[in-house]
């Protein structure tokens, strides 16, 4: 079976051995080194390494000022991880529709929800589905000053919106995941990038109980002015991450080459794209829209190619129904979730694999 996901392990792991032998594995010099390296790579000095993408989202919502009873606009087309922190903070979800060409949150749908709920909306979470950036200029043009924008970039490390990398300063916060099967993995891990200094300084304190590690003259009995979380990254994870970053450009290049071949070769299915704005996907996923989804997946499995939608629409989960406050008409969500399917695009695919997948997808028409 050609897999949809594979764990990327770097060839060189010398930093990890160094850490394990050093006698210090908590948050320390390797986290700092990882942060400096990824900060240079995304072009933003305000980066906060944490222990998962979910923690990154939770902390971003806290920094955005989201509290119990507040409203947060989000998309149902994502991992439950995007939305669970809204629930855990006691806030309420307003479901927005998605654009049926990109599977990303629709700025028009956000606008409708904002005009209904105004300043009660404290944050909007935009997920770059599969690595394809949302239309951030359009989203920002409909946001009131009271709502902060969170880019859930768990899929989109290396994506570009109008030339700007995810994590630069496209949004107030961008959050990344370094969980097992992402572009880079640190075992588990995550990152927040911030636009403003105040959020950055507060975020660094809150990731580790609320303690300011950089405070000059810090002592063992310092006060905790604001209670935080245990969300910090540790040096074991960071050591793996440092090596992963050395291979990220190659990983992205290979994924983009494969995607280009798909875009040129796939004749019988639509695939995720937008001709409305300048976007460069990081291709964590390559998403196609296939007729008769179940049949398509069975057909692909018979041909030894893994394919599936990866995430199911979140508004259908019973747990989220309890926390949903309202919803726009989800016409785009209805439409795409009947046909959305991801095919392998990872760096492990050989040229033969890619040609074989194109051939099989093109032959699918004859099977329906
Ligand atoms: C869109 C999205 N957001 C957030 C997350 C959460 O990341 P993590 O698993 O690192 O907590 C994921 C994980 O797959 C995801 O797909």
XYZ file of N, CA, C and O in Angstrom, residues 35 38-48 126 128 133 136 140 149-154 156-161 163-176 178 191-196:
200
model
N 13.961 27.369 18.605
C 13.173 28.592 18.379
C 13.933 29.569 17.471
O 13.348 30.178 16.577
N 13.821 28.152 13.817
C 12.519 28.222 13.128
C 12.089 29.676 12.949
O 11.435 30.028 11.966
N 12.517 30.518 13.892
C 12.222 31.941 13.791
C 12.872 32.521 12.531
O 12.243 33.258 11.763
N 14.120 32.151 12.273
C 14.806 32.624 11.063
C 14.121 32.051 9.824
O 13.996 32.719 8.804
N 13.656 30.818 9.935
C 13.047 30.158 8.763
C 11.707 30.794 8.399
O 11.442 31.042 7.228
N 10.839 31.074 9.387
C 9.523 31.668 9.060
C 9.580 33.202 8.965
O 8.640 33.819 8.481
N 10.677 33.789 9.436
C 10.790 35.249 9.353
C 9.973 35.970 10.408
O 9.320 36.967 10.131
N 9.990 35.446 11.641
C 9.296 36.118 12.749
C 10.075 35.825 14.026
O 10.310 34.666 14.366
N 10.470 36.888 14.720
C 11.274 36.697 15.944
C 10.435 36.241 17.125
O 10.947 35.716 18.101
N 9.122 36.458 17.012
C 8.264 36.190 18.188
C 7.678 34.788 18.112
O 6.519 34.596 17.751
N 8.494 33.792 18.425
C 8.041 32.395 18.370
C 8.078 31.770 19.768
O 8.989 32.041 20.551
N 7.079 30.945 20.032
C 6.982 30.282 21.345
C 6.790 28.785 21.089
O 5.751 28.363 20.570
N -8.744 30.380 11.464
C -8.724 30.022 10.039
C -7.720 28.892 9.843
O -6.551 29.032 10.214
N -5.593 26.428 7.433
C -5.072 26.274 6.067
C -5.184 24.792 5.701
O -4.234 24.013 5.889
N -3.122 28.090 2.058
C -3.486 29.222 2.917
C -4.865 29.801 2.621
O -5.312 29.814 1.472
N -6.361 35.542 3.574
C -6.222 36.354 4.790
C -6.584 37.825 4.599
O -7.144 38.431 5.502
N -9.315 39.521 6.943
C -9.008 40.689 7.787
C -9.921 41.860 7.451
O -10.267 42.660 8.323
N -7.283 37.300 15.057
C -7.226 36.262 14.021
C -6.143 35.232 14.340
O -4.980 35.571 14.553
N -6.558 33.960 14.379
C -5.616 32.859 14.629
C -5.514 32.020 13.353
O -6.524 31.522 12.851
N -4.315 31.902 12.845
C -4.074 31.039 11.678
C -3.693 29.659 12.198
O -2.613 29.505 12.785
N -4.564 28.672 12.024
C -4.191 27.304 12.391
C -3.375 26.756 11.223
O -3.920 26.303 10.213
N -2.065 26.822 11.391
C -1.149 26.437 10.319
C -0.566 25.045 10.568
O 0.544 24.742 10.128
N -1.350 24.195 11.257
C -0.862 22.835 11.553
C -0.486 22.090 10.277
O 0.403 21.242 10.282
N 0.338 23.769 7.407
C 0.863 24.677 6.378
C 2.237 25.283 6.680
O 2.518 26.389 6.239
N 3.075 24.531 7.369
C 4.449 25.016 7.560
C 5.108 25.129 6.177
O 5.214 24.136 5.457
N 5.499 26.339 5.800
C 6.133 26.533 4.483
C 5.181 27.066 3.426
O 5.605 27.382 2.321
N 3.886 27.191 3.754
C 2.958 27.742 2.755
C 3.168 29.249 2.673
O 3.718 29.869 3.599
N 2.726 29.825 1.545
C 2.861 31.277 1.382
C 1.542 31.868 0.932
O 0.903 31.338 0.018
N 1.161 32.967 1.587
C -0.007 33.734 1.143
C 0.520 35.054 0.603
O 1.154 35.806 1.337
N 3.047 35.664 -1.052
C 4.494 35.761 -0.831
C 4.924 35.694 0.625
O 6.113 35.623 0.919
N 3.967 35.727 1.562
C 4.327 35.721 2.995
C 4.162 34.324 3.596
O 3.093 33.718 3.481
N 5.216 33.869 4.250
C 5.175 32.531 4.843
C 4.186 32.449 6.007
O 4.045 33.420 6.773
N 3.529 31.303 6.139
C 2.704 31.060 7.326
C 3.587 31.272 8.540
O 4.724 30.779 8.584
N 3.083 32.035 9.510
C 3.888 32.281 10.713
C 4.636 33.589 10.663
O 5.202 34.006 11.673
N 4.692 34.235 9.500
C 5.341 35.559 9.486
C 4.435 36.484 10.304
O 4.349 36.315 11.501
N 3.714 37.399 9.688
C 2.756 38.147 10.529
C 1.431 38.288 9.784
O 0.790 39.330 9.823
N 1.024 37.207 9.151
C -0.241 37.204 8.404
C -1.408 37.398 9.373
O -2.379 38.083 9.071
N -1.316 36.764 10.542
C -2.418 36.797 11.516
C -1.873 37.298 12.862
O -0.663 37.480 13.025
N -2.758 37.491 13.851
C -2.283 37.855 15.190
C -1.445 36.716 15.769
O -0.451 36.935 16.454
N -1.919 35.483 15.498
C -1.204 34.293 15.969
C -1.223 33.249 14.851
O -2.252 33.098 14.187
N -0.124 32.547 14.660
C -0.139 31.364 13.792
C 0.300 30.202 14.663
O 1.227 30.338 15.473
N -0.385 29.079 14.503
C -0.046 27.920 15.342
C 0.355 26.746 14.458
O -0.250 26.509 13.415
N 1.375 26.024 14.890
C 1.903 24.893 14.119
C 1.883 23.632 14.976
O 1.904 23.710 16.208
N 3.855 19.827 15.424
C 4.970 18.953 15.051
C 4.679 17.539 15.549
O 5.554 16.833 16.044
N 4.036 25.192 17.977
C 4.661 26.519 17.994
C 3.584 27.575 17.805
O 2.612 27.345 17.082
N 3.788 28.710 18.498
C 2.956 29.882 18.224
C 3.877 30.963 17.694
O 4.961 31.177 18.253
N 3.465 31.640 16.649
C 4.163 32.861 16.260
C 3.204 34.011 16.505
O 2.003 33.883 16.260
N 3.737 35.103 17.033
C 2.878 36.245 17.413
C 3.214 37.463 16.569
O 4.349 37.648 16.132
N 2.199 38.306 16.433
C 2.417 39.560 15.715
C 2.926 40.635 16.681
O 3.794 41.405 16.357
N 2.353 40.664 17.887
C 2.778 41.769 18.762
C 3.546 41.312 20.009
O 3.397 40.195 20.494
